[in-house]
PDB file of C-alpha atoms and ligand atoms in Angstrom:
ATOM      1  CA  MET A   1     -67.669  10.701  -5.393  1.00  0.00           C
ATOM      2  CA  SER A   2     -66.908   9.323  -2.285  1.00  0.00           C
ATOM      3  CA  ARG A   3     -63.261   7.851  -1.308  1.00  0.00           C
ATOM      4  CA  SER A   4     -61.964   7.063   1.990  1.00  0.00           C
ATOM      5  CA  PRO A   5     -59.199   9.263   3.423  1.00  0.00           C
ATOM      6  CA  GLY A   6     -55.766   8.321   2.437  1.00  0.00           C
ATOM      7  CA  ALA A   7     -52.717   7.889   4.816  1.00  0.00           C
ATOM      8  CA  GLY A   8     -49.273   9.289   5.400  1.00  0.00           C
ATOM      9  CA  ARG A   9     -46.451   7.554   7.062  1.00  0.00           C
ATOM     10  CA  PHE A  10     -43.500   7.078   8.839  1.00  0.00           C
ATOM     11  CA  ALA A  11     -41.386   4.162   8.165  1.00  0.00           C
ATOM     12  CA  PRO A  12     -38.067   3.845   9.978  1.00  0.00           C
ATOM     13  CA  SER A  13     -35.531   1.228   9.807  1.00  0.00           C
ATOM     14  CA  PRO A  14     -34.597   0.176  12.992  1.00  0.00           C
ATOM     15  CA  SER A  15     -30.932  -0.424  12.380  1.00  0.00           C
ATOM     16  CA  ALA A  16     -29.709   2.659  14.734  1.00  0.00           C
ATOM     17  CA  ASP A  17     -31.635   5.249  17.083  1.00  0.00           C
ATOM     18  CA  LEU A  18     -33.077   8.084  15.236  1.00  0.00           C
ATOM     19  CA  HIS A  19     -31.351  11.375  15.295  1.00  0.00           C
ATOM     20  CA  ILE A  20     -32.782  14.891  15.360  1.00  0.00           C
ATOM     21  CA  GLY A  21     -32.767  14.711  11.525  1.00  0.00           C
ATOM     22  CA  ASN A  22     -35.146  11.489  11.588  1.00  0.00           C
ATOM     23  CA  LEU A  23     -37.256  13.152  14.295  1.00  0.00           C
ATOM     24  CA  ARG A  24     -37.592  16.312  12.076  1.00  0.00           C
ATOM     25  CA  THR A  25     -38.701  14.348   9.054  1.00  0.00           C
ATOM     26  CA  ALA A  26     -41.317  12.133  11.245  1.00  0.00           C
ATOM     27  CA  ILE A  27     -43.021  15.445  12.527  1.00  0.00           C
ATOM     28  CA  LEU A  28     -43.118  16.597   8.922  1.00  0.00           C
ATOM     29  CA  ALA A  29     -44.784  13.393   7.957  1.00  0.00           C
ATOM     30  CA  TRP A  30     -47.419  13.715  10.706  1.00  0.00           C
ATOM     31  CA  LEU A  31     -48.013  17.345   9.925  1.00  0.00           C
ATOM     32  CA  PHE A  32     -48.280  16.746   6.337  1.00  0.00           C
ATOM     33  CA  ALA A  33     -50.773  13.823   7.018  1.00  0.00           C
ATOM     34  CA  ARG A  34     -52.943  15.550  10.025  1.00  0.00           C
ATOM     35  CA  THR A  35     -53.122  18.696   7.927  1.00  0.00           C
ATOM     36  CA  THR A  36     -54.620  17.189   4.944  1.00  0.00           C
ATOM     37  CA  GLY A  37     -57.113  15.047   6.876  1.00  0.00           C
ATOM     38  CA  ARG A  38     -55.342  11.820   6.429  1.00  0.00           C
ATOM     39  CA  ARG A  39     -54.676   8.897   8.789  1.00  0.00           C
ATOM     40  CA  PHE A  40     -50.967   8.510   9.924  1.00  0.00           C
ATOM     41  CA  LEU A  41     -49.408   5.031   9.714  1.00  0.00           C
ATOM     42  CA  MET A  42     -46.401   3.673  11.347  1.00  0.00           C
ATOM     43  CA  ARG A  43     -44.278   0.810   9.463  1.00  0.00           C
ATOM     44  CA  VAL A  44     -41.147  -0.723  10.959  1.00  0.00           C
ATOM     45  CA  GLU A  45     -38.736  -1.549   7.908  1.00  0.00           C
ATOM     46  CA  ASP A  46     -37.065  -4.385   9.588  1.00  0.00           C
ATOM     47  CA  LEU A  47     -36.592  -7.008   6.784  1.00  0.00           C
ATOM     48  CA  ASP A  48     -32.816  -6.623   6.882  1.00  0.00           C
ATOM     49  CA  ASP A  49     -30.915  -8.533   9.321  1.00  0.00           C
ATOM     50  CA  ARG A  50     -28.913  -5.537  10.248  1.00  0.00           C
ATOM     51  CA  THR A  51     -32.080  -4.065  12.316  1.00  0.00           C
ATOM     52  CA  PHE A  52     -33.094  -4.709  15.904  1.00  0.00           C
ATOM     53  CA  PRO A  53     -36.495  -5.081  17.796  1.00  0.00           C
ATOM     54  CA  GLU A  54     -34.835  -3.076  20.730  1.00  0.00           C
ATOM     55  CA  VAL A  55     -33.885  -0.238  18.531  1.00  0.00           C
ATOM     56  CA  ALA A  56     -37.439  -0.286  16.806  1.00  0.00           C
ATOM     57  CA  ALA A  57     -38.961  -0.232  20.285  1.00  0.00           C
ATOM     58  CA  ARG A  58     -36.601   2.932  21.303  1.00  0.00           C
ATOM     59  CA  GLN A  59     -37.647   4.565  17.837  1.00  0.00           C
ATOM     60  CA  LEU A  60     -41.189   4.320  18.618  1.00  0.00           C
ATOM     61  CA  ASP A  61     -40.936   5.589  22.190  1.00  0.00           C
ATOM     62  CA  ASP A  62     -38.963   8.601  20.772  1.00  0.00           C
ATOM     63  CA  LEU A  63     -41.755   9.105  18.544  1.00  0.00           C
ATOM     64  CA  ALA A  64     -44.220   8.900  20.986  1.00  0.00           C
ATOM     65  CA  ALA A  65     -42.550  11.150  23.444  1.00  0.00           C
ATOM     66  CA  LEU A  66     -42.304  14.053  20.858  1.00  0.00           C
ATOM     67  CA  GLY A  67     -46.349  13.867  21.261  1.00  0.00           C
ATOM     68  CA  LEU A  68     -46.629  12.151  17.584  1.00  0.00           C
ATOM     69  CA  ASP A  69     -49.442   9.643  17.629  1.00  0.00           C
ATOM     70  CA  TRP A  70     -50.651   7.176  15.013  1.00  0.00           C
ATOM     71  CA  ASP A  71     -53.478   5.133  13.716  1.00  0.00           C
ATOM     72  CA  GLY A  72     -53.788   1.566  14.273  1.00  0.00           C
ATOM     73  CA  PRO A  73     -51.221  -0.853  15.297  1.00  0.00           C
ATOM     74  CA  THR A  74     -47.721  -0.355  14.061  1.00  0.00           C
ATOM     75  CA  GLU A  75     -46.978  -2.804  11.327  1.00  0.00           C
ATOM     76  CA  TYR A  76     -43.698  -4.679  10.774  1.00  0.00           C
ATOM     77  CA  GLN A  77     -42.652  -5.876   7.553  1.00  0.00           C
ATOM     78  CA  THR A  78     -41.569  -9.069   8.732  1.00  0.00           C
ATOM     79  CA  ALA A  79     -44.992  -9.909   9.421  1.00  0.00           C
ATOM     80  CA  HIS A  80     -46.039  -9.520   5.835  1.00  0.00           C
ATOM     81  CA  GLY A  81     -43.615 -11.956   3.871  1.00  0.00           C
ATOM     82  CA  HIS A  82     -46.694 -13.091   1.859  1.00  0.00           C
ATOM     83  CA  ARG A  83     -47.574  -9.719   0.451  1.00  0.00           C
ATOM     84  CA  TYR A  84     -43.913  -9.449  -1.144  1.00  0.00           C
ATOM     85  CA  ASP A  85     -44.293 -13.007  -2.457  1.00  0.00           C
ATOM     86  CA  ALA A  86     -47.666 -12.330  -4.022  1.00  0.00           C
ATOM     87  CA  ALA A  87     -46.496  -9.182  -5.840  1.00  0.00           C
ATOM     88  CA  ILE A  88     -43.347 -10.960  -6.955  1.00  0.00           C
ATOM     89  CA  ALA A  89     -45.229 -13.917  -8.167  1.00  0.00           C
ATOM     90  CA  GLU A  90     -47.644 -11.661 -10.315  1.00  0.00           C
ATOM     91  CA  LEU A  91     -44.840  -9.723 -11.828  1.00  0.00           C
ATOM     92  CA  SER A  92     -43.078 -13.049 -12.689  1.00  0.00           C
ATOM     93  CA  GLY A  93     -46.327 -14.574 -14.245  1.00  0.00           C
ATOM     94  CA  ARG A  94     -46.408 -11.552 -16.351  1.00  0.00           C
ATOM     95  CA  GLY A  95     -42.792 -12.151 -17.593  1.00  0.00           C
ATOM     96  CA  LEU A  96     -41.592  -9.056 -15.859  1.00  0.00           C
ATOM     97  CA  THR A  97     -38.818 -10.484 -13.818  1.00  0.00           C
ATOM     98  CA  PHE A  98     -35.463 -12.446 -14.621  1.00  0.00           C
ATOM     99  CA  GLU A  99     -32.417 -13.802 -12.374  1.00  0.00           C
ATOM    100  CA  CYS A 100     -29.420 -11.998 -11.863  1.00  0.00           C
ATOM    101  CA  TYR A 101     -26.162 -13.557 -11.099  1.00  0.00           C
ATOM    102  CA  CYS A 102     -23.957 -10.565 -11.073  1.00  0.00           C
ATOM    103  CA  SER A 103     -22.095  -9.256  -7.848  1.00  0.00           C
ATOM    104  CA  ARG A 104     -21.776  -5.726  -7.178  1.00  0.00           C
ATOM    105  CA  LYS A 105     -18.346  -5.707  -8.692  1.00  0.00           C
ATOM    106  CA  ASP A 106     -19.767  -7.257 -11.769  1.00  0.00           C
ATOM    107  CA  ILE A 107     -22.443  -4.725 -12.145  1.00  0.00           C
ATOM    108  CA  LEU A 108     -19.780  -1.433 -11.536  1.00  0.00           C
ATOM    109  CA  SER A 109     -17.465  -2.974 -13.963  1.00  0.00           C
ATOM    110  CA  ALA A 110     -19.581  -3.980 -16.774  1.00  0.00           C
ATOM    111  CA  PRO A 111     -19.874  -1.644 -19.883  1.00  0.00           C
ATOM    112  CA  ARG A 112     -22.729   0.828 -19.676  1.00  0.00           C
ATOM    113  CA  ALA A 113     -24.971   2.247 -22.447  1.00  0.00           C
ATOM    114  CA  PRO A 114     -23.934   5.941 -22.977  1.00  0.00           C
ATOM    115  CA  HIS A 115     -25.651   7.931 -20.506  1.00  0.00           C
ATOM    116  CA  ALA A 116     -26.645   5.252 -18.287  1.00  0.00           C
ATOM    117  CA  PRO A 117     -25.751   6.564 -14.708  1.00  0.00           C
ATOM    118  CA  GLU A 118     -23.300   5.085 -12.553  1.00  0.00           C
ATOM    119  CA  GLY A 119     -24.871   2.198 -10.601  1.00  0.00           C
ATOM    120  CA  ALA A 120     -27.667   1.420 -12.924  1.00  0.00           C
ATOM    121  CA  TYR A 121     -28.008  -2.233 -13.835  1.00  0.00           C
ATOM    122  CA  PRO A 122     -26.325  -2.665 -17.325  1.00  0.00           C
ATOM    123  CA  GLY A 123     -28.363  -5.526 -18.171  1.00  0.00           C
ATOM    124  CA  THR A 124     -26.067  -8.272 -18.049  1.00  0.00           C
ATOM    125  CA  CYS A 125     -28.438 -11.222 -17.012  1.00  0.00           C
ATOM    126  CA  ARG A 126     -31.448  -9.653 -18.908  1.00  0.00           C
ATOM    127  CA  ASP A 127     -31.337 -11.865 -22.082  1.00  0.00           C
ATOM    128  CA  LEU A 128     -29.616 -14.904 -21.183  1.00  0.00           C
ATOM    129  CA  THR A 129     -30.119 -18.295 -22.786  1.00  0.00           C
ATOM    130  CA  ASP A 130     -31.256 -21.325 -21.021  1.00  0.00           C
ATOM    131  CA  ALA A 131     -27.706 -22.704 -21.157  1.00  0.00           C
ATOM    132  CA  GLN A 132     -26.045 -19.494 -20.045  1.00  0.00           C
ATOM    133  CA  ARG A 133     -28.516 -19.658 -17.127  1.00  0.00           C
ATOM    134  CA  GLU A 134     -27.880 -23.090 -16.206  1.00  0.00           C
ATOM    135  CA  GLN A 135     -24.312 -22.734 -16.263  1.00  0.00           C
ATOM    136  CA  ARG A 136     -24.678 -19.630 -14.246  1.00  0.00           C
ATOM    137  CA  ARG A 137     -26.734 -21.397 -11.645  1.00  0.00           C
ATOM    138  CA  THR A 138     -24.004 -23.672 -10.901  1.00  0.00           C
ATOM    139  CA  THR A 139     -21.618 -21.229  -9.984  1.00  0.00           C
ATOM    140  CA  GLY A 140     -22.856 -21.174  -6.526  1.00  0.00           C
ATOM    141  CA  ARG A 141     -24.232 -17.371  -5.786  1.00  0.00           C
ATOM    142  CA  PRO A 142     -27.990 -17.394  -5.380  1.00  0.00           C
ATOM    143  CA  PRO A 143     -29.435 -15.133  -7.998  1.00  0.00           C
ATOM    144  CA  ALA A 144     -31.304 -11.799  -7.099  1.00  0.00           C
ATOM    145  CA  LEU A 145     -34.800 -11.465  -8.918  1.00  0.00           C
ATOM    146  CA  ARG A 146     -34.893  -8.099 -10.905  1.00  0.00           C
ATOM    147  CA  LEU A 147     -37.427  -6.383 -12.678  1.00  0.00           C
ATOM    148  CA  ARG A 148     -37.586  -6.466 -16.467  1.00  0.00           C
ATOM    149  CA  SER A 149     -38.055  -2.779 -16.732  1.00  0.00           C
ATOM    150  CA  ASP A 150     -39.311  -1.157 -20.062  1.00  0.00           C
ATOM    151  CA  VAL A 151     -38.664   2.314 -19.456  1.00  0.00           C
ATOM    152  CA  THR A 152     -35.400   4.201 -18.494  1.00  0.00           C
ATOM    153  CA  GLU A 153     -36.872   7.163 -16.632  1.00  0.00           C
ATOM    154  CA  TYR A 154     -40.341   8.156 -14.932  1.00  0.00           C
ATOM    155  CA  THR A 155     -41.685  11.251 -13.691  1.00  0.00           C
ATOM    156  CA  VAL A 156     -43.266  11.699 -10.042  1.00  0.00           C
ATOM    157  CA  SER A 157     -44.618  14.533  -8.678  1.00  0.00           C
ATOM    158  CA  ASP A 158     -43.423  15.964  -5.474  1.00  0.00           C
ATOM    159  CA  VAL A 159     -44.830  18.870  -3.152  1.00  0.00           C
ATOM    160  CA  LEU A 160     -41.450  20.345  -2.598  1.00  0.00           C
ATOM    161  CA  HIS A 161     -39.502  19.365  -5.775  1.00  0.00           C
ATOM    162  CA  GLY A 162     -42.437  19.494  -8.528  1.00  0.00           C
ATOM    163  CA  ASP A 163     -42.495  17.078 -11.600  1.00  0.00           C
ATOM    164  CA  TYR A 164     -39.205  15.037 -11.037  1.00  0.00           C
ATOM    165  CA  THR A 165     -37.809  12.586 -13.779  1.00  0.00           C
ATOM    166  CA  GLY A 166     -35.359   9.847 -12.759  1.00  0.00           C
ATOM    167  CA  VAL A 167     -33.523   6.807 -13.783  1.00  0.00           C
ATOM    168  CA  VAL A 168     -35.709   3.295 -13.677  1.00  0.00           C
ATOM    169  CA  ASP A 169     -33.331   0.417 -14.318  1.00  0.00           C
ATOM    170  CA  ASP A 170     -33.910  -3.373 -13.640  1.00  0.00           C
ATOM    171  CA  LEU A 171     -34.295  -2.867 -10.060  1.00  0.00           C
ATOM    172  CA  VAL A 172     -33.842  -5.759  -7.860  1.00  0.00           C
ATOM    173  CA  LEU A 173     -36.948  -7.244  -6.349  1.00  0.00           C
ATOM    174  CA  ARG A 174     -35.795  -9.969  -4.229  1.00  0.00           C
ATOM    175  CA  ARG A 175     -32.175  -9.998  -3.103  1.00  0.00           C
ATOM    176  CA  GLY A 176     -29.945 -13.255  -3.322  1.00  0.00           C
ATOM    177  CA  ASP A 177     -30.072 -13.943   0.451  1.00  0.00           C
ATOM    178  CA  GLY A 178     -34.290 -14.155  -0.190  1.00  0.00           C
ATOM    179  CA  VAL A 179     -35.061 -10.937   1.360  1.00  0.00           C
ATOM    180  CA  PRO A 180     -37.505  -8.651  -0.592  1.00  0.00           C
ATOM    181  CA  ALA A 181     -35.870  -5.481  -1.787  1.00  0.00           C
ATOM    182  CA  TYR A 182     -36.565  -2.251  -0.267  1.00  0.00           C
ATOM    183  CA  ASN A 183     -38.272  -0.598  -3.303  1.00  0.00           C
ATOM    184  CA  LEU A 184     -40.349  -3.519  -3.733  1.00  0.00           C
ATOM    185  CA  ALA A 185     -41.504  -3.810   0.063  1.00  0.00           C
ATOM    186  CA  VAL A 186     -42.210   0.063   0.223  1.00  0.00           C
ATOM    187  CA  VAL A 187     -44.207   0.082  -2.898  1.00  0.00           C
ATOM    188  CA  VAL A 188     -46.147  -3.342  -1.882  1.00  0.00           C
ATOM    189  CA  ASP A 189     -46.749  -1.928   1.704  1.00  0.00           C
ATOM    190  CA  ASP A 190     -47.659   1.815   0.810  1.00  0.00           C
ATOM    191  CA  ALA A 191     -50.536   0.038  -1.595  1.00  0.00           C
ATOM    192  CA  ALA A 192     -51.659  -2.380   0.738  1.00  0.00           C
ATOM    193  CA  THR A 193     -52.307  -0.094   3.634  1.00  0.00           C
ATOM    194  CA  GLY A 194     -53.836   3.050   1.373  1.00  0.00           C
ATOM    195  CA  ILE A 195     -50.965   5.233   1.817  1.00  0.00           C
ATOM    196  CA  ASP A 196     -51.117   7.976  -0.756  1.00  0.00           C
ATOM    197  CA  GLN A 197     -48.677  10.332   0.965  1.00  0.00           C
ATOM    198  CA  VAL A 198     -45.093   9.851   0.994  1.00  0.00           C
ATOM    199  CA  VAL A 199     -42.906  12.236   3.171  1.00  0.00           C
ATOM    200  CA  ARG A 200     -39.395  11.064   3.890  1.00  0.00           C
ATOM    201  CA  GLY A 201     -35.812  12.654   3.291  1.00  0.00           C
ATOM    202  CA  ASP A 202     -34.735  14.067   0.195  1.00  0.00           C
ATOM    203  CA  ASP A 203     -32.060  11.157  -0.101  1.00  0.00           C
ATOM    204  CA  LEU A 204     -34.870   8.888  -1.387  1.00  0.00           C
ATOM    205  CA  LEU A 205     -35.959  11.603  -4.251  1.00  0.00           C
ATOM    206  CA  SER A 206     -33.946   9.497  -6.806  1.00  0.00           C
ATOM    207  CA  SER A 207     -35.457   6.229  -5.408  1.00  0.00           C
ATOM    208  CA  SER A 208     -39.197   7.499  -6.216  1.00  0.00           C
ATOM    209  CA  PRO A 209     -39.280   7.144 -10.086  1.00  0.00           C
ATOM    210  CA  ARG A 210     -38.523   3.331  -9.554  1.00  0.00           C
ATOM    211  CA  GLN A 211     -41.292   3.127  -6.739  1.00  0.00           C
ATOM    212  CA  ALA A 212     -43.610   4.890  -8.756  1.00  0.00           C
ATOM    213  CA  TYR A 213     -42.847   3.043 -11.814  1.00  0.00           C
ATOM    214  CA  LEU A 214     -43.202  -0.295 -10.226  1.00  0.00           C
ATOM    215  CA  ALA A 215     -46.449   0.770  -8.485  1.00  0.00           C
ATOM    216  CA  ALA A 216     -48.048   1.534 -11.725  1.00  0.00           C
ATOM    217  CA  LEU A 217     -46.928  -1.963 -12.933  1.00  0.00           C
ATOM    218  CA  LEU A 218     -48.837  -3.617  -9.891  1.00  0.00           C
ATOM    219  CA  GLY A 219     -51.765  -1.445 -10.710  1.00  0.00           C
ATOM    220  CA  HIS A 220     -51.645   1.165  -7.836  1.00  0.00           C
ATOM    221  CA  SER A 221     -51.710   5.135  -8.153  1.00  0.00           C
ATOM    222  CA  ALA A 222     -48.191   6.800  -7.239  1.00  0.00           C
ATOM    223  CA  PRO A 223     -48.609   8.497  -3.793  1.00  0.00           C
ATOM    224  CA  VAL A 224     -48.196  12.201  -3.515  1.00  0.00           C
ATOM    225  CA  TYR A 225     -44.201  12.770  -2.374  1.00  0.00           C
ATOM    226  CA  ALA A 226     -42.830  15.227  -0.265  1.00  0.00           C
ATOM    227  CA  HIS A 227     -39.221  14.882  -0.228  1.00  0.00           C
ATOM    228  CA  VAL A 228     -37.987  17.144   3.051  1.00  0.00           C
ATOM    229  CA  PRO A 229     -34.198  18.525   3.225  1.00  0.00           C
ATOM    230  CA  LEU A 230     -31.862  16.024   5.176  1.00  0.00           C
ATOM    231  CA  VAL A 231     -30.154  17.607   8.352  1.00  0.00           C
ATOM    232  CA  LEU A 232     -26.668  18.134   7.555  1.00  0.00           C
ATOM    233  CA  ASN A 233     -23.441  18.182   9.981  1.00  0.00           C
ATOM    234  CA  ALA A 234     -21.266  21.508  10.127  1.00  0.00           C
ATOM    235  CA  GLU A 235     -19.199  19.817   7.534  1.00  0.00           C
ATOM    236  CA  GLY A 236     -22.137  19.569   5.223  1.00  0.00           C
ATOM    237  CA  LYS A 237     -22.123  15.911   5.543  1.00  0.00           C
ATOM    238  CA  ARG A 238     -25.016  13.690   6.349  1.00  0.00           C
ATOM    239  CA  LEU A 239     -25.527  13.724  10.217  1.00  0.00           C
ATOM    240  CA  ALA A 240     -24.192  10.736  11.929  1.00  0.00           C
ATOM    241  CA  LYS A 241     -23.832   9.074  15.455  1.00  0.00           C
ATOM    242  CA  ARG A 242     -20.129  10.516  15.789  1.00  0.00           C
ATOM    243  CA  ASP A 243     -21.448  14.246  15.266  1.00  0.00           C
ATOM    244  CA  GLY A 244     -21.988  14.150  18.796  1.00  0.00           C
ATOM    245  CA  ALA A 245     -25.417  14.318  20.939  1.00  0.00           C
ATOM    246  CA  VAL A 246     -27.833  13.765  18.198  1.00  0.00           C
ATOM    247  CA  THR A 247     -30.374  11.367  19.418  1.00  0.00           C
ATOM    248  CA  LEU A 248     -33.298  12.096  21.874  1.00  0.00           C
ATOM    249  CA  ALA A 249     -31.633  10.407  24.533  1.00  0.00           C
ATOM    250  CA  GLU A 250     -28.861  12.802  24.433  1.00  0.00           C
ATOM    251  CA  ILE A 251     -30.796  15.963  23.487  1.00  0.00           C
ATOM    252  CA  GLY A 252     -33.850  15.702  25.648  1.00  0.00           C
ATOM    253  CA  VAL A 253     -37.549  16.004  24.625  1.00  0.00           C
ATOM    254  CA  ALA A 254     -38.090  19.689  25.168  1.00  0.00           C
ATOM    255  CA  ALA A 255     -34.561  20.960  23.505  1.00  0.00           C
ATOM    256  CA  ALA A 256     -35.209  18.537  20.337  1.00  0.00           C
ATOM    257  CA  LEU A 257     -38.824  19.858  19.976  1.00  0.00           C
ATOM    258  CA  ARG A 258     -37.495  23.526  20.383  1.00  0.00           C
ATOM    259  CA  GLN A 259     -34.503  22.833  17.762  1.00  0.00           C
ATOM    260  CA  ILE A 260     -36.728  21.590  15.356  1.00  0.00           C
ATOM    261  CA  ALA A 261     -39.392  24.209  15.783  1.00  0.00           C
ATOM    262  CA  ASP A 262     -36.333  26.896  15.345  1.00  0.00           C
ATOM    263  CA  SER A 263     -35.371  24.821  12.223  1.00  0.00           C
ATOM    264  CA  LEU A 264     -38.897  25.235  10.683  1.00  0.00           C
ATOM    265  CA  GLY A 265     -39.408  28.986  11.729  1.00  0.00           C
ATOM    266  CA  TYR A 266     -42.328  27.813  14.350  1.00  0.00           C
ATOM    267  CA  ARG A 267     -43.040  29.678  17.481  1.00  0.00           C
ATOM    268  CA  SER A 268     -44.475  26.659  19.061  1.00  0.00           C
ATOM    269  CA  ALA A 269     -42.160  23.727  20.241  1.00  0.00           C
ATOM    270  CA  THR A 270     -45.170  21.372  20.612  1.00  0.00           C
ATOM    271  CA  VAL A 271     -46.280  19.272  17.758  1.00  0.00           C
ATOM    272  CA  GLY A 272     -49.874  19.996  18.355  1.00  0.00           C
ATOM    273  CA  GLY A 273     -48.793  23.810  18.250  1.00  0.00           C
ATOM    274  CA  MET A 274     -46.732  23.110  14.911  1.00  0.00           C
ATOM    275  CA  LEU A 275     -49.952  21.835  13.324  1.00  0.00           C
ATOM    276  CA  ASP A 276     -51.452  25.193  13.587  1.00  0.00           C
ATOM    277  CA  GLU A 277     -48.592  26.900  12.002  1.00  0.00           C
ATOM    278  CA  PHE A 278     -47.821  24.376   9.474  1.00  0.00           C
ATOM    279  CA  ASP A 279     -47.660  25.582   5.806  1.00  0.00           C
ATOM    280  CA  PRO A 280     -46.137  23.237   3.188  1.00  0.00           C
ATOM    281  CA  ALA A 281     -45.553  26.262   1.060  1.00  0.00           C
ATOM    282  CA  ARG A 282     -43.328  27.976   3.722  1.00  0.00           C
ATOM    283  CA  LEU A 283     -41.288  24.901   4.480  1.00  0.00           C
ATOM    284  CA  PRO A 284     -37.224  25.727   4.111  1.00  0.00           C
ATOM    285  CA  ARG A 285     -35.794  24.176   1.084  1.00  0.00           C
ATOM    286  CA  GLU A 286     -32.382  24.036   2.266  1.00  0.00           C
ATOM    287  CA  PRO A 287     -30.782  21.358   4.591  1.00  0.00           C
ATOM    288  CA  TRP A 288     -30.838  22.177   7.956  1.00  0.00           C
ATOM    289  CA  ILE A 289     -27.103  22.467   9.108  1.00  0.00           C
ATOM    290  CA  TYR A 290     -27.159  21.098  13.159  1.00  0.00           C
ATOM    291  CA  ARG A 291     -24.342  21.847  15.570  1.00  0.00           C
ATOM    292  CA  PRO A 292     -24.717  19.768  18.674  1.00  0.00           C
ATOM    293  CA  ALA A 293     -24.568  21.493  21.771  1.00  0.00           C
TER     294      ALA A 293
HETATM  295  N1  LIG B 301     -37.062   2.737   5.973  1.00  0.00           N
HETATM  296  C1  LIG B 301     -36.392   3.663   5.192  1.00  0.00           C
HETATM  297  C2  LIG B 301     -35.555   4.494   5.786  1.00  0.00           C
HETATM  298  O1  LIG B 301     -35.385   4.721   7.294  1.00  0.00           O
HETATM  299  C3  LIG B 301     -37.465   4.953   4.511  1.00  0.00           C
HETATM  300  C4  LIG B 301     -38.316   4.069   3.623  1.00  0.00           C
HETATM  301  C5  LIG B 301     -39.233   5.214   3.060  1.00  0.00           C
HETATM  302  O2  LIG B 301     -39.796   6.119   3.600  1.00  0.00           O
HETATM  303  O3  LIG B 301     -39.960   4.944   1.589  1.00  0.00           O
HETATM  304  O4  LIG B 301     -34.487   5.355   5.191  1.00  0.00           O
HETATM  305 ZN1  LIG B 302     -26.981  -9.537 -13.381  1.00  0.00          ZN
END
């Protein structure tokens, strides 16, 4: 059986410059793809209106400055609205969506089923009558579109975490402002571009069951996941701009590569050298505590 090589990817949101933790995740995604004979794709996740083209340009420059390369042109999600529309139309045609009129506050204050996790959608708008829906439509808030999910959890397979089972609720497919939701866009884009390996920060591990379930509904197989440890500051919190010198412009290319190599236990401080030393089984499982110089 012959099959075309799959692809890995990095998918930054251009809301702020990449920090050393994001750069390290990008290098790991590239190493995972290149050591498994995959193509490596770059996708700018610019659907949200708090993203900026000039930030995207700096992110791509930074990744190239580290020595990373990617195959084909960089994709921008804003250029692919029809993909998301088609997927949503397909799910709606199969009766798998419903309009949701809830605010965030409504969702947090609604009674939850026993064992339902905080923040999971309580099902408020799932089975409204036509009359109730008509009534809610007149209240002004443009509805979000949610998936009518028929599971409450789903299991994915992760290179670093093994089998991981997590919550699947009636996730948002299209936000009230009309923007395709993150979970939908990721699944549709990964499938449309032949991505079968997803390497990203482990803050997204808990989203992967929702995404794999949605992929299955759309007839796609789930990618191989590798959720890598985040980089934290000295207080054990997620690294942020206010922690000091954390971007490539602040740290410098050579120093950033040296710090990332040290954090992964590699002698070589070039991405080409790391390629020879890369062994997924030996990746650190603990967060990297970063102390800016
Ligand atoms: N754009 C997302 C982020 O920067 C990553 C999405 C993904 O890798 O699935 O956090
Ligand atoms: Zn609702």
